[in-house]
Amino acid sequence: MKEIKNRQLVQSYLQAHQLESIFNDDIMPYLSLYHFEQGELILSQGEPSKYLYVLVQGKIKIYTTSAQGKTLILSFKTPIEVIGDIEYVQEIDTINTVEAVSSVYMIGVQHTLLKKLTNDYSPFLQFMLTIITEKFYLKNNSMSFNLMHPVEVRLASYLLSVIHDENESILSGQLSTSSLADTANLIGTSYRHLNRVIRQFCSDGLVERKKGFILIKDREALTTLSGGNIYE
Amino acid sequence: MKEIKNRQLVQSYLQAHQLESIFNDDIMPYLSLYHFEQGELILSQGEPSKYLYVLVQGKIKIYTTSAQGKTLILSFKTPIEVIGDIEYVQEIDTINTVEAVSSVYMIGVQHTLLKKLTNDYSPFLQFMLTIITEKFYLKNNSMSFNLMHPVEVRLASYLLSVIHDENESILSGQLSTSSLADTANLIGTSYRHLNRVIRQFCSDGLVERKKGFILIKDREALTTLSGGNIYE
DNA sequence: TCTTCGATAGGACATATGTCCTCGATTCTA
DNA sequence: TAGAATCGAGGACATATGTCCTATCGAAGA
C-alpha cells in the first residue's frame, strides 16, 4: 500500500464517480488516495479495521477463509464500490479478505474521523444505504442461486456474466483459463468438478477449449441452461 | 392482515423496543399497527412493495422461491427486525416471501410517506444502516457456512442454535419434529437427507428420536462437530 | 538438447445428496 | 369400527461433487 499525496487526483476520482456530493467539506481534507499493487492484500480477515475504502480504479477479489482453511471467493468488484462498510457501521473486525487483482486505487478514510464528521450528514448516510442494500441484494441472489442450482447452471451463468463484462470490448466470447481455479471457488465447487462440467459443455458443443482460454460457441444454449439467472 | 387502530399501542411497542428516537414527529401519525394470523403471508415475492414493516411481536419466516419452484428458507426472525428495507431503499419489488409463523404484530409505514418525511432524518438513516449491515453480516455468515460445510455440520450447528433459542425456558434439549421439513429447507438440504443424518446422529448417540421431537443427548459432541460455528 | 519442474486435464474411486417409492402408523370420516 | 386419507421414516437407486493420483505438456534451466 502506498499513499498517493495528490489532492488533485482525489478530487478528480470523486468527480469521475460523482461522489463529491456525498462527502461534506469537513471530511474532504481527510480523504486519502491509496495505491495497491496487483496481488497485494488490502484487508485481511480478522484484523481490526480502521479505514473505509472506496474502490475507484482496478479490480479486487473478496474471499473468506473458514476455520478449516477452506477458502471461498465471494465476489469480484470493480468501481464504484465501498469496502469495509459493514465493519465501519458495526464497528467490528475485518470480515473478509480483500485482494487486489489488478493495480488498484482506493480512496480511504479513517473510521473515527468519518464518524465524527459525517455521522449526521444525510447524503452520506443515504449513499451508504444505497450501496449496502444493493450489495445485500446481489449477494443474496448469488448465494441462494448457488444453493439451489447445480454447478452446470452456475457455470453457464458465470460464463455469460463474464462475457458481458470483459467482452464488451474485443474478446467476444473467451474466458481466460488461467483463472479456472478462482472460477471454481467463485461458483462454489472444486477445480476438478469444474473441469468435468467444462468437458461436458465441450462435448455438447456449448463451448470449445482452446489453448489458454475457453471459447463460447453457443450463447443461446448457455442462456437457456442458466435459466435466465445471471450472476451480477 | 388487520389494522389495529390504537395509537396508544403503537406507542407502547415503540417504547418497548426503544424505537421512538428513530422516528421523528412528522412521521409518527402515519405509523400503523398491523396484525397477521399464524400462516398468513405478509409479503409475496415479486409483488410491488409499498410498506416498510417493523416486526414488534411474533415470529416470521422468510423464504424465496426459484423460477423452478424450489423453495429455500432464508431465515426465521423475531423482534426487533425490519422487513422490506432493501425494497424500500432500492425501490424494487418484493424480493422474498414473508410468512407469519405465529400470531404477528408489525408496525408499517408507506414508502412514499416515509421517504418524504424522514429521508433527511439522520437517526432513522443510522438505524436503517445498523439494521441492514447486521442482517447482511448474519446472512453472509450462514450462507457461506452452508456452502462450505456438509449437512452433518450444519445440522449440529442448527440444533445448538435452536436449543439456545427455545430452550432457555423449559425443554432443555428438544426439537419439535413437526418442523423437520422446514429445518431441511433452512439448512439447505432435502427432507430425506436430513432424516439420514439424524439417523446417523442417533446411532452415534448424539441425539435420540422421541415421538414428536428430537432429544439432544450429547451437547459436547455436537459442539465439537459444529466446529464452533453457529447459525445466529 | 536433455532433464526437471510446475501446471493442467482427466481417470478412478469415495461421499454427499437428491428423487422416487413403499411401508407402517396415525388420524379422519362416514 | 372399517376404510380412506395422511404423514413420517426409511430403502433403493441415480446424480452431483469431492479427493487423490497420474499422464501429459510446455517452460525453465543445466
Short mmCIF file of C-alpha atoms (C1' of nucleotides) in Angstrom, two decimals:
data_model
loop_
_atom_site.label_atom_id
_atom_site.label_comp_id
_atom_site.label_asym_id
_atom_site.label_seq_id
_atom_site.Cartn_x
_atom_site.Cartn_y
_atom_site.Cartn_z
CA MET A 1 0.00 0.00 0.00
CA LYS A 2 1.27 3.40 -0.90
CA GLU A 3 -0.38 6.69 -0.22
CA ILE A 4 -0.59 8.99 -3.18
CA LYS A 5 -0.39 12.51 -1.86
CA ASN A 6 -2.17 14.33 -4.56
CA ARG A 7 -5.28 16.18 -3.56
CA GLN A 8 -5.95 16.99 -7.15
CA LEU A 9 -6.19 13.34 -8.05
CA VAL A 10 -8.54 12.56 -5.19
CA GLN A 11 -10.80 15.28 -6.46
CA SER A 12 -10.79 14.03 -9.99
CA TYR A 13 -11.66 10.50 -8.89
CA LEU A 14 -14.50 11.81 -6.80
CA GLN A 15 -15.69 13.80 -9.72
CA ALA A 16 -15.42 10.92 -12.14
CA HIS A 17 -17.70 8.83 -9.98
CA GLN A 18 -19.98 11.63 -8.88
CA LEU A 19 -19.08 11.20 -5.27
CA GLU A 20 -18.45 14.81 -4.40
CA SER A 21 -21.90 15.37 -3.07
CA ILE A 22 -21.81 12.54 -0.58
CA PHE A 23 -18.88 13.92 1.33
CA ASN A 24 -19.13 17.24 3.06
CA ASP A 25 -16.39 19.82 3.26
CA ASP A 26 -15.38 18.81 6.75
CA ILE A 27 -14.28 15.36 5.75
CA MET A 28 -12.73 16.25 2.40
CA PRO A 29 -9.27 17.07 3.76
CA TYR A 30 -9.08 13.62 5.32
CA LEU A 31 -9.73 11.61 2.20
CA SER A 32 -6.55 9.93 1.04
CA LEU A 33 -5.73 8.09 -2.12
CA TYR A 34 -4.01 4.73 -1.86
CA HIS A 35 -2.46 2.51 -4.42
CA PHE A 36 -2.19 -1.27 -4.17
CA GLU A 37 -0.16 -3.45 -6.44
CA GLN A 38 -1.54 -6.48 -8.17
CA GLY A 39 -1.80 -9.32 -5.68
CA GLU A 40 -1.44 -7.12 -2.63
CA LEU A 41 -3.77 -7.69 0.29
CA ILE A 42 -5.97 -4.72 1.01
CA LEU A 43 -7.77 -6.14 4.02
CA SER A 44 -7.14 -9.30 5.99
CA GLN A 45 -9.92 -11.28 7.58
CA GLY A 46 -9.88 -10.97 11.36
CA GLU A 47 -7.76 -7.88 11.65
CA PRO A 48 -9.06 -4.71 13.22
CA SER A 49 -10.49 -2.39 10.62
CA LYS A 50 -9.63 1.28 10.68
CA TYR A 51 -10.43 2.54 7.23
CA LEU A 52 -13.42 2.76 4.99
CA TYR A 53 -12.38 2.45 1.37
CA VAL A 54 -13.94 3.40 -1.90
CA LEU A 55 -12.67 1.47 -4.87
CA VAL A 56 -12.13 3.97 -7.66
CA GLN A 57 -9.92 2.10 -10.08
CA GLY A 58 -8.93 -1.51 -10.69
CA LYS A 59 -10.42 -4.84 -9.77
CA ILE A 60 -10.48 -6.59 -6.42
CA LYS A 61 -11.35 -10.03 -5.17
CA ILE A 62 -13.13 -10.72 -1.90
CA TYR A 63 -12.89 -14.05 -0.18
CA THR A 64 -13.36 -15.70 3.15
CA THR A 65 -11.40 -18.43 4.83
CA SER A 66 -13.05 -20.88 7.17
CA ALA A 67 -11.58 -22.22 10.38
CA GLN A 68 -10.69 -25.36 8.46
CA GLY A 69 -8.70 -23.34 5.97
CA LYS A 70 -11.11 -23.71 3.10
CA THR A 71 -11.41 -20.61 1.04
CA LEU A 72 -14.48 -19.34 -0.74
CA ILE A 73 -14.43 -16.47 -3.16
CA LEU A 74 -17.36 -14.22 -2.53
CA SER A 75 -17.05 -11.82 -5.41
CA PHE A 76 -15.03 -9.69 -7.71
CA LYS A 77 -15.67 -5.98 -7.64
CA THR A 78 -14.94 -3.08 -9.92
CA PRO A 79 -15.55 0.65 -9.29
CA ILE A 80 -17.56 2.14 -7.85
CA GLU A 81 -17.64 0.05 -4.71
CA VAL A 82 -17.36 0.60 -1.00
CA ILE A 83 -15.19 -1.71 1.06
CA GLY A 84 -15.31 -2.07 4.81
CA ASP A 85 -18.77 -0.61 5.11
CA ILE A 86 -20.17 -3.33 7.32
CA GLU A 87 -17.16 -3.14 9.57
CA TYR A 88 -17.49 0.62 9.76
CA VAL A 89 -21.13 0.61 10.75
CA GLN A 90 -20.93 -2.36 13.08
CA GLU A 91 -17.54 -1.48 14.47
CA ILE A 92 -16.18 -4.97 14.08
CA ASP A 93 -13.03 -6.61 12.79
CA THR A 94 -12.49 -7.25 9.12
CA ILE A 95 -14.88 -9.91 7.89
CA ASN A 96 -13.36 -10.94 4.60
CA THR A 97 -10.01 -10.75 2.93
CA VAL A 98 -9.74 -8.33 0.05
CA GLU A 99 -7.02 -8.65 -2.53
CA ALA A 100 -6.03 -6.51 -5.48
CA VAL A 101 -6.48 -8.42 -8.72
CA SER A 102 -5.03 -5.65 -10.81
CA SER A 103 -3.31 -2.45 -9.91
CA VAL A 104 -5.83 -0.77 -7.66
CA TYR A 105 -6.61 2.74 -6.46
CA MET A 106 -8.81 3.35 -3.46
CA ILE A 107 -9.87 6.37 -1.52
CA GLY A 108 -9.66 5.74 2.20
CA VAL A 109 -10.85 7.50 5.32
CA GLN A 110 -10.32 6.69 8.94
CA HIS A 111 -13.38 5.36 10.74
CA THR A 112 -13.00 7.70 13.65
CA LEU A 113 -12.82 10.83 11.53
CA LEU A 114 -15.60 9.74 9.27
CA LYS A 115 -17.88 9.00 12.16
CA LYS A 116 -17.12 12.27 13.81
CA LEU A 117 -17.57 14.39 10.72
CA THR A 118 -20.31 12.79 8.66
CA ASN A 119 -22.46 10.82 11.00
CA ASP A 120 -25.24 13.35 10.66
CA TYR A 121 -24.75 14.14 7.05
CA SER A 122 -27.74 12.66 5.24
CA PRO A 123 -26.28 12.44 1.76
CA PHE A 124 -23.52 10.27 3.05
CA LEU A 125 -25.86 8.07 5.06
CA GLN A 126 -28.14 7.70 2.10
CA PHE A 127 -25.24 6.81 -0.11
CA MET A 128 -24.16 4.13 2.32
CA LEU A 129 -27.67 2.75 2.49
CA THR A 130 -27.94 2.54 -1.24
CA ILE A 131 -24.60 0.86 -1.65
CA ILE A 132 -25.14 -1.62 1.11
CA THR A 133 -28.63 -2.64 0.16
CA GLU A 134 -27.51 -3.16 -3.37
CA LYS A 135 -24.66 -5.33 -2.19
CA PHE A 136 -27.01 -7.22 0.05
CA TYR A 137 -29.39 -7.87 -2.75
CA LEU A 138 -26.76 -9.08 -5.18
CA LYS A 139 -25.00 -11.21 -2.66
CA ASN A 140 -28.19 -12.80 -1.57
CA ASN A 141 -29.12 -13.57 -5.07
CA SER A 142 -25.92 -15.26 -5.96
CA MET A 143 -25.81 -17.19 -2.73
CA SER A 144 -29.26 -18.66 -2.97
CA PHE A 145 -28.50 -19.26 -6.58
CA ASN A 146 -25.50 -21.31 -5.57
CA LEU A 147 -27.52 -23.25 -3.07
CA MET A 148 -30.35 -24.04 -5.40
CA HIS A 149 -28.68 -24.89 -8.66
CA PRO A 150 -26.19 -27.49 -9.84
CA VAL A 151 -22.75 -26.47 -10.95
CA GLU A 152 -23.78 -26.81 -14.58
CA VAL A 153 -26.25 -23.96 -14.31
CA ARG A 154 -23.94 -21.83 -12.24
CA LEU A 155 -21.14 -22.20 -14.73
CA ALA A 156 -23.36 -21.31 -17.64
CA SER A 157 -24.49 -18.26 -15.76
CA TYR A 158 -20.98 -17.35 -14.79
CA LEU A 159 -19.69 -17.62 -18.32
CA LEU A 160 -22.40 -15.33 -19.54
CA SER A 161 -21.74 -12.69 -16.94
CA VAL A 162 -18.01 -12.76 -17.55
CA ILE A 163 -18.54 -12.41 -21.25
CA HIS A 164 -20.78 -9.44 -20.71
CA ASP A 165 -18.19 -7.92 -18.59
CA GLU A 166 -14.94 -8.25 -20.36
CA ASN A 167 -16.14 -8.83 -23.84
CA GLU A 168 -17.89 -5.62 -24.42
CA SER A 169 -14.57 -4.71 -25.85
CA ILE A 170 -12.87 -7.27 -28.03
CA LEU A 171 -12.66 -10.86 -26.96
CA SER A 172 -16.20 -11.72 -27.89
CA GLY A 173 -16.62 -14.96 -26.09
CA GLN A 174 -13.45 -16.04 -24.44
CA LEU A 175 -12.63 -16.85 -20.86
CA SER A 176 -9.04 -16.90 -19.80
CA THR A 177 -8.24 -20.31 -18.49
CA SER A 178 -5.67 -19.06 -16.04
CA SER A 179 -8.38 -18.17 -13.57
CA LEU A 180 -10.11 -21.51 -13.62
CA ALA A 181 -9.18 -22.26 -10.03
CA ASP A 182 -10.68 -18.96 -8.96
CA THR A 183 -13.73 -19.61 -11.02
CA ALA A 184 -14.20 -22.91 -9.27
CA ASN A 185 -14.13 -21.22 -5.90
CA LEU A 186 -16.40 -18.46 -7.03
CA ILE A 187 -19.15 -20.74 -8.14
CA GLY A 188 -18.57 -22.88 -5.09
CA THR A 189 -17.17 -26.09 -6.45
CA SER A 190 -13.87 -27.88 -6.85
CA TYR A 191 -11.44 -27.37 -9.66
CA ARG A 192 -11.86 -30.98 -10.59
CA HIS A 193 -15.56 -30.78 -10.93
CA LEU A 194 -15.40 -27.57 -12.86
CA ASN A 195 -13.24 -29.34 -15.40
CA ARG A 196 -15.70 -32.13 -15.61
CA VAL A 197 -18.51 -29.75 -16.41
CA ILE A 198 -16.47 -27.83 -18.93
CA ARG A 199 -15.72 -31.09 -20.63
CA GLN A 200 -19.41 -31.80 -20.72
CA PHE A 201 -20.08 -28.41 -22.23
CA CYS A 202 -17.46 -29.10 -24.87
CA SER A 203 -18.97 -32.37 -25.93
CA ASP A 204 -22.36 -30.67 -26.05
CA GLY A 205 -20.93 -28.02 -28.32
CA LEU A 206 -21.61 -25.15 -25.94
CA VAL A 207 -18.02 -24.07 -25.60
CA GLU A 208 -14.66 -25.01 -27.00
CA ARG A 209 -11.44 -25.43 -25.18
CA LYS A 210 -8.58 -23.54 -26.72
CA LYS A 211 -5.04 -23.16 -25.60
CA GLY A 212 -5.25 -20.87 -22.60
CA PHE A 213 -8.87 -19.91 -22.83
CA ILE A 214 -12.38 -21.07 -23.35
CA LEU A 215 -14.40 -20.04 -26.33
CA ILE A 216 -18.13 -19.56 -26.15
CA LYS A 217 -19.73 -21.27 -29.10
CA ASP A 218 -23.42 -21.37 -28.33
CA ARG A 219 -24.54 -18.44 -26.30
CA GLU A 220 -28.18 -19.23 -26.84
CA ALA A 221 -27.92 -22.63 -25.29
CA LEU A 222 -25.96 -21.28 -22.35
CA THR A 223 -28.64 -18.72 -21.72
CA THR A 224 -31.31 -21.37 -21.78
CA LEU A 225 -29.31 -23.55 -19.46
CA SER A 226 -28.74 -20.76 -16.99
CA GLY A 227 -32.48 -20.30 -16.81
CA GLY A 228 -32.17 -16.57 -17.16
CA ASN A 229 -30.31 -16.29 -13.89
CA ILE A 230 -27.14 -14.35 -14.11
CA TYR A 231 -24.50 -13.57 -11.57
CA GLU A 232 -24.32 -9.87 -11.38
CA MET B 1 -53.92 -8.60 7.73
CA LYS B 2 -55.88 -6.40 10.04
CA GLU B 3 -55.04 -2.88 11.03
CA ILE B 4 -55.21 -2.24 14.73
CA LYS B 5 -56.28 1.33 15.19
CA ASN B 6 -54.80 2.05 18.50
CA ARG B 7 -52.28 4.81 18.65
CA GLN B 8 -51.60 4.01 22.23
CA LEU B 9 -50.48 0.52 21.36
CA VAL B 10 -48.18 1.71 18.60
CA GLN B 11 -46.53 3.97 21.11
CA SER B 12 -46.04 1.26 23.66
CA TYR B 13 -44.46 -1.05 21.09
CA LEU B 14 -42.11 1.70 20.01
CA GLN B 15 -41.25 2.31 23.58
CA ALA B 16 -40.72 -1.33 24.37
CA HIS B 17 -38.15 -1.61 21.62
CA GLN B 18 -36.63 1.83 22.06
CA LEU B 19 -37.63 2.92 18.62
CA GLU B 20 -39.11 6.28 19.49
CA SER B 21 -35.97 8.17 18.77
CA ILE B 22 -35.56 6.88 15.27
CA PHE B 23 -38.84 8.28 14.04
CA ASN B 24 -39.46 11.99 14.04
CA ASP B 25 -42.70 13.66 14.93
CA ASP B 26 -43.67 14.18 11.32
CA ILE B 27 -43.90 10.52 10.55
CA MET B 28 -45.41 9.36 13.83
CA PRO B 29 -49.03 9.89 12.80
CA TYR B 30 -48.53 7.61 9.85
CA LEU B 31 -47.25 4.60 11.69
CA SER B 32 -49.88 1.90 11.75
CA LEU B 33 -50.07 -1.33 13.66
CA TYR B 34 -50.98 -4.48 11.78
CA HIS B 35 -51.83 -7.95 12.92
CA PHE B 36 -51.23 -11.12 10.93
CA GLU B 37 -52.58 -14.53 11.81
CA GLN B 38 -50.45 -17.60 12.00
CA GLY B 39 -49.69 -18.81 8.50
CA GLU B 40 -50.72 -15.59 6.82
CA LEU B 41 -48.49 -14.17 4.09
CA ILE B 42 -47.07 -10.80 4.98
CA LEU B 43 -45.18 -10.20 1.75
CA SER B 44 -45.18 -12.12 -1.50
CA GLN B 45 -42.15 -12.43 -3.68
CA GLY B 46 -42.46 -10.43 -6.86
CA GLU B 47 -45.26 -8.14 -5.81
CA PRO B 48 -44.79 -4.40 -5.66
CA SER B 49 -43.79 -3.30 -2.20
CA LYS B 50 -45.48 -0.34 -0.60
CA TYR B 51 -44.78 -0.67 3.09
CA LEU B 52 -41.80 -0.82 5.33
CA TYR B 53 -42.51 -3.02 8.34
CA VAL B 54 -41.02 -3.36 11.75
CA LEU B 55 -41.65 -6.68 13.42
CA VAL B 56 -42.58 -5.96 17.01
CA GLN B 57 -44.16 -9.21 18.16
CA GLY B 58 -44.26 -12.81 16.97
CA LYS B 59 -42.12 -14.90 14.69
CA ILE B 60 -41.82 -14.82 10.92
CA LYS B 61 -40.28 -16.98 8.26
CA ILE B 62 -38.57 -15.65 5.17
CA TYR B 63 -38.16 -17.74 2.08
CA THR B 64 -37.50 -17.48 -1.61
CA THR B 65 -38.89 -19.46 -4.48
CA SER B 66 -36.86 -20.05 -7.60
CA ALA B 67 -38.18 -20.00 -11.13
CA GLN B 68 -38.22 -23.78 -10.99
CA GLY B 69 -40.47 -23.70 -7.95
CA LYS B 70 -37.86 -24.81 -5.47
CA THR B 71 -38.17 -23.07 -2.16
CA LEU B 72 -35.36 -22.14 0.17
CA ILE B 73 -35.92 -20.84 3.65
CA LEU B 74 -33.62 -17.95 4.32
CA SER B 75 -34.30 -17.32 7.97
CA PHE B 76 -36.62 -17.04 10.89
CA LYS B 77 -36.85 -13.68 12.58
CA THR B 78 -38.10 -12.42 15.90
CA PRO B 79 -38.40 -8.80 17.11
CA ILE B 80 -36.88 -6.36 16.63
CA GLU B 81 -36.49 -6.68 12.90
CA VAL B 82 -37.11 -4.56 9.85
CA ILE B 83 -38.81 -6.09 6.84
CA GLY B 84 -38.84 -4.62 3.37
CA ASP B 85 -35.84 -2.43 3.97
CA ILE B 86 -33.98 -3.40 0.83
CA GLU B 87 -37.07 -2.89 -1.24
CA TYR B 88 -37.61 0.48 0.36
CA VAL B 89 -34.14 1.78 -0.31
CA GLN B 90 -33.79 0.27 -3.77
CA GLU B 91 -37.38 0.90 -4.80
CA ILE B 92 -37.87 -2.58 -6.13
CA ASP B 93 -40.48 -5.31 -5.92
CA THR B 94 -40.66 -7.68 -3.00
CA ILE B 95 -37.64 -9.97 -3.01
CA ASN B 96 -38.69 -12.73 -0.66
CA THR B 97 -41.89 -14.13 0.68
CA VAL B 98 -42.54 -13.46 4.35
CA GLU B 99 -44.95 -15.57 6.33
CA ALA B 100 -46.23 -15.33 9.88
CA VAL B 101 -45.16 -18.36 11.86
CA SER B 102 -47.08 -17.30 14.93
CA SER B 103 -49.55 -14.54 15.53
CA VAL B 104 -47.60 -11.46 14.46
CA TYR B 105 -47.72 -7.74 15.08
CA MET B 106 -45.90 -5.32 12.83
CA ILE B 107 -45.67 -1.59 12.57
CA GLY B 108 -45.97 -0.47 8.98
CA VAL B 109 -45.40 2.78 7.09
CA GLN B 110 -45.93 3.64 3.48
CA HIS B 111 -42.77 4.04 1.46
CA THR B 112 -43.84 7.32 -0.07
CA LEU B 113 -44.60 8.96 3.25
CA LEU B 114 -41.52 7.61 4.89
CA LYS B 115 -39.31 8.85 2.12
CA LYS B 116 -40.88 12.23 2.13
CA LEU B 117 -40.75 12.73 5.86
CA THR B 118 -37.61 11.02 7.12
CA ASN B 119 -35.20 10.92 4.25
CA ASP B 120 -33.08 13.57 5.87
CA TYR B 121 -33.52 12.47 9.42
CA SER B 122 -30.17 11.04 10.49
CA PRO B 123 -31.34 8.91 13.41
CA PHE B 124 -33.60 6.99 11.09
CA LEU B 125 -30.93 6.59 8.44
CA GLN B 126 -28.46 5.45 11.03
CA PHE B 127 -30.94 2.97 12.40
CA MET B 128 -31.51 1.54 8.95
CA LEU B 129 -27.79 1.28 8.37
CA THR B 130 -27.28 -0.58 11.59
CA ILE B 131 -30.11 -2.99 10.97
CA ILE B 132 -29.17 -3.71 7.40
CA THR B 133 -25.49 -4.21 7.98
CA GLU B 134 -26.28 -6.56 10.80
CA LYS B 135 -28.61 -8.54 8.58
CA PHE B 136 -26.01 -8.57 5.87
CA TYR B 137 -23.40 -9.88 8.19
CA LEU B 138 -25.52 -12.65 9.60
CA LYS B 139 -26.90 -13.71 6.29
CA ASN B 140 -23.49 -13.81 4.76
CA ASN B 141 -22.21 -15.91 7.53
CA SER B 142 -24.88 -18.52 7.33
CA MET B 143 -24.76 -18.65 3.57
CA SER B 144 -21.04 -19.23 3.29
CA PHE B 145 -21.44 -21.66 6.14
CA ASN B 146 -23.95 -23.60 4.07
CA LEU B 147 -21.70 -23.57 1.08
CA MET B 148 -18.63 -24.71 2.91
CA HIS B 149 -19.87 -27.41 5.25
CA PRO B 150 -21.62 -30.74 4.89
CA VAL B 151 -25.15 -31.21 6.15
CA GLU B 152 -23.85 -33.01 9.18
CA VAL B 153 -22.10 -29.91 10.47
CA ARG B 154 -24.96 -27.63 9.57
CA LEU B 155 -27.44 -29.77 11.40
CA ALA B 156 -25.30 -29.92 14.52
CA SER B 157 -24.99 -26.18 14.39
CA TYR B 158 -28.67 -25.72 13.79
CA LEU B 159 -29.65 -27.95 16.67
CA LEU B 160 -27.45 -25.99 19.00
CA SER B 161 -28.83 -22.65 17.96
CA VAL B 162 -32.41 -23.81 18.24
CA ILE B 163 -31.75 -25.19 21.66
CA HIS B 164 -30.27 -21.93 22.77
CA ASP B 165 -33.23 -20.16 21.48
CA GLU B 166 -36.24 -22.02 22.64
CA ASN B 167 -34.77 -23.96 25.45
CA GLU B 168 -33.73 -21.17 27.65
CA SER B 169 -37.12 -21.80 29.11
CA ILE B 170 -38.08 -25.41 29.69
CA LEU B 171 -37.47 -28.00 27.06
CA SER B 172 -33.78 -28.31 27.66
CA GLY B 173 -32.72 -30.14 24.58
CA GLN B 174 -35.69 -30.97 22.43
CA LEU B 175 -36.51 -30.09 18.89
CA SER B 176 -40.06 -30.41 17.73
CA THR B 177 -40.15 -32.84 14.89
CA SER B 178 -43.07 -31.16 13.21
CA SER B 179 -40.81 -28.63 11.62
CA LEU B 180 -38.39 -31.11 10.14
CA ALA B 181 -39.34 -30.22 6.62
CA ASP B 182 -38.67 -26.58 7.36
CA THR B 183 -35.44 -27.45 9.02
CA ALA B 184 -34.36 -29.29 5.92
CA ASN B 185 -35.01 -26.25 3.78
CA LEU B 186 -33.36 -23.93 6.23
CA ILE B 187 -30.10 -25.79 6.25
CA GLY B 188 -30.38 -26.24 2.53
CA THR B 189 -30.92 -29.95 2.09
CA SER B 190 -33.72 -32.38 1.38
CA TYR B 191 -36.03 -33.87 3.94
CA ARG B 192 -34.78 -37.28 3.01
CA HIS B 193 -31.20 -36.46 3.62
CA LEU B 194 -31.96 -34.70 6.85
CA ASN B 195 -33.50 -37.91 8.09
CA ARG B 196 -30.50 -39.83 7.05
CA VAL B 197 -28.23 -37.57 9.03
CA ILE B 198 -30.48 -37.62 12.07
CA ARG B 199 -30.40 -41.37 11.93
CA GLN B 200 -26.64 -41.21 11.87
CA PHE B 201 -26.63 -38.89 14.87
CA CYS B 202 -28.88 -41.35 16.70
CA SER B 203 -26.62 -44.30 16.12
CA ASP B 204 -23.69 -42.17 17.24
CA GLY B 205 -25.52 -41.33 20.43
CA LEU B 206 -25.64 -37.59 19.79
CA VAL B 207 -29.39 -37.30 19.81
CA GLU B 208 -32.36 -39.53 20.39
CA ARG B 209 -35.52 -39.72 18.42
CA LYS B 210 -38.65 -39.49 20.51
CA LYS B 211 -42.22 -39.45 19.49
CA GLY B 212 -42.71 -35.99 18.01
CA PHE B 213 -39.39 -34.48 18.87
CA ILE B 214 -35.69 -34.93 18.96
CA LEU B 215 -33.77 -35.06 22.19
CA ILE B 216 -30.26 -33.72 22.46
CA LYS B 217 -28.14 -36.25 24.29
CA ASP B 218 -24.58 -35.15 23.77
CA ARG B 219 -24.24 -31.44 23.51
CA GLU B 220 -20.49 -31.56 23.81
CA ALA B 221 -20.11 -33.75 20.79
CA LEU B 222 -22.48 -31.61 18.77
CA THR B 223 -20.48 -28.54 19.61
CA THR B 224 -17.29 -30.23 18.54
CA LEU B 225 -18.88 -31.40 15.34
CA SER B 226 -20.20 -27.96 14.50
CA GLY B 227 -16.67 -26.66 14.80
CA GLY B 228 -17.77 -23.74 16.88
CA ASN B 229 -19.82 -22.31 14.05
CA ILE B 230 -23.34 -21.49 14.98
CA TYR B 231 -26.24 -20.18 12.99
CA GLU B 232 -27.13 -16.95 14.62
"C1'" DT C 1 19.32 -30.85 -26.42
"C1'" DC C 2 18.05 -33.32 -22.38
"C1'" DT C 3 16.21 -33.04 -17.74
"C1'" DT C 4 13.34 -31.29 -14.37
"C1'" DC C 5 9.66 -28.96 -12.64
"C1'" DG C 6 5.25 -26.92 -12.32
"C1'" DA C 7 0.82 -26.61 -14.24
"C1'" DT C 8 -3.34 -28.61 -16.24
"C1'" DA C 9 -6.52 -32.12 -17.63
"C1'" DG C 10 -8.53 -36.16 -16.75
"C1'" DG C 11 -9.11 -41.24 -14.51
"C1'" DA C 12 -10.67 -43.92 -10.59
"C1'" DC C 13 -12.90 -44.10 -6.65
"C1'" DA C 14 -15.39 -42.43 -2.40
"C1'" DT C 15 -19.00 -39.48 -0.50
"C1'" DA C 16 -22.72 -36.46 -0.18
"C1'" DT C 17 -27.07 -35.63 -1.54
"C1'" DG C 18 -31.38 -35.88 -4.33
"C1'" DT C 19 -35.55 -38.45 -6.18
"C1'" DC C 20 -38.94 -41.74 -6.14
"C1'" DC C 21 -41.36 -45.07 -3.89
"C1'" DT C 22 -43.07 -48.20 -0.23
"C1'" DC C 23 -44.45 -49.35 4.39
"C1'" DG C 24 -46.46 -48.84 8.63
"C1'" DA C 25 -48.57 -45.83 11.99
"C1'" DT C 26 -51.92 -42.21 12.88
"C1'" DT C 27 -55.82 -39.60 12.14
"C1'" DC C 28 -60.01 -38.64 10.00
"C1'" DT C 29 -64.55 -39.72 8.26
"C1'" DA C 30 -68.73 -41.98 7.23
"C1'" DT D 1 -65.05 -49.51 13.62
"C1'" DA D 2 -63.61 -50.21 8.81
"C1'" DG D 3 -61.82 -47.95 5.22
"C1'" DA D 4 -59.74 -43.71 3.37
"C1'" DA D 5 -56.58 -40.18 3.67
"C1'" DT D 6 -52.13 -38.52 5.69
"C1'" DC D 7 -47.79 -38.40 7.26
"C1'" DG D 8 -43.28 -39.55 8.63
"C1'" DA D 9 -39.38 -42.87 8.17
"C1'" DG D 10 -36.54 -45.30 5.54
"C1'" DG D 11 -35.00 -48.42 1.21
"C1'" DA D 12 -33.15 -48.41 -3.45
"C1'" DC D 13 -31.18 -46.15 -6.82
"C1'" DA D 14 -29.31 -42.13 -9.55
"C1'" DT D 15 -26.60 -37.99 -9.58
"C1'" DA D 16 -23.60 -34.45 -8.12
"C1'" DT D 17 -19.48 -33.49 -6.25
"C1'" DG D 18 -15.06 -34.16 -3.72
"C1'" DT D 19 -10.34 -36.34 -3.13
"C1'" DC D 20 -6.35 -38.39 -4.63
"C1'" DC D 21 -3.47 -39.63 -8.16
"C1'" DT D 22 -1.39 -39.92 -12.77
"C1'" DA D 23 -0.29 -38.73 -17.54
"C1'" DT D 24 0.94 -35.11 -20.46
"C1'" DC D 25 2.90 -30.87 -21.98
"C1'" DG D 26 5.42 -26.77 -22.15
"C1'" DA D 27 8.68 -23.66 -19.91
"C1'" DA D 28 12.97 -23.05 -17.35
"C1'" DG D 29 17.41 -24.46 -16.51
"C1'" DA D 30 21.88 -27.39 -16.87
#
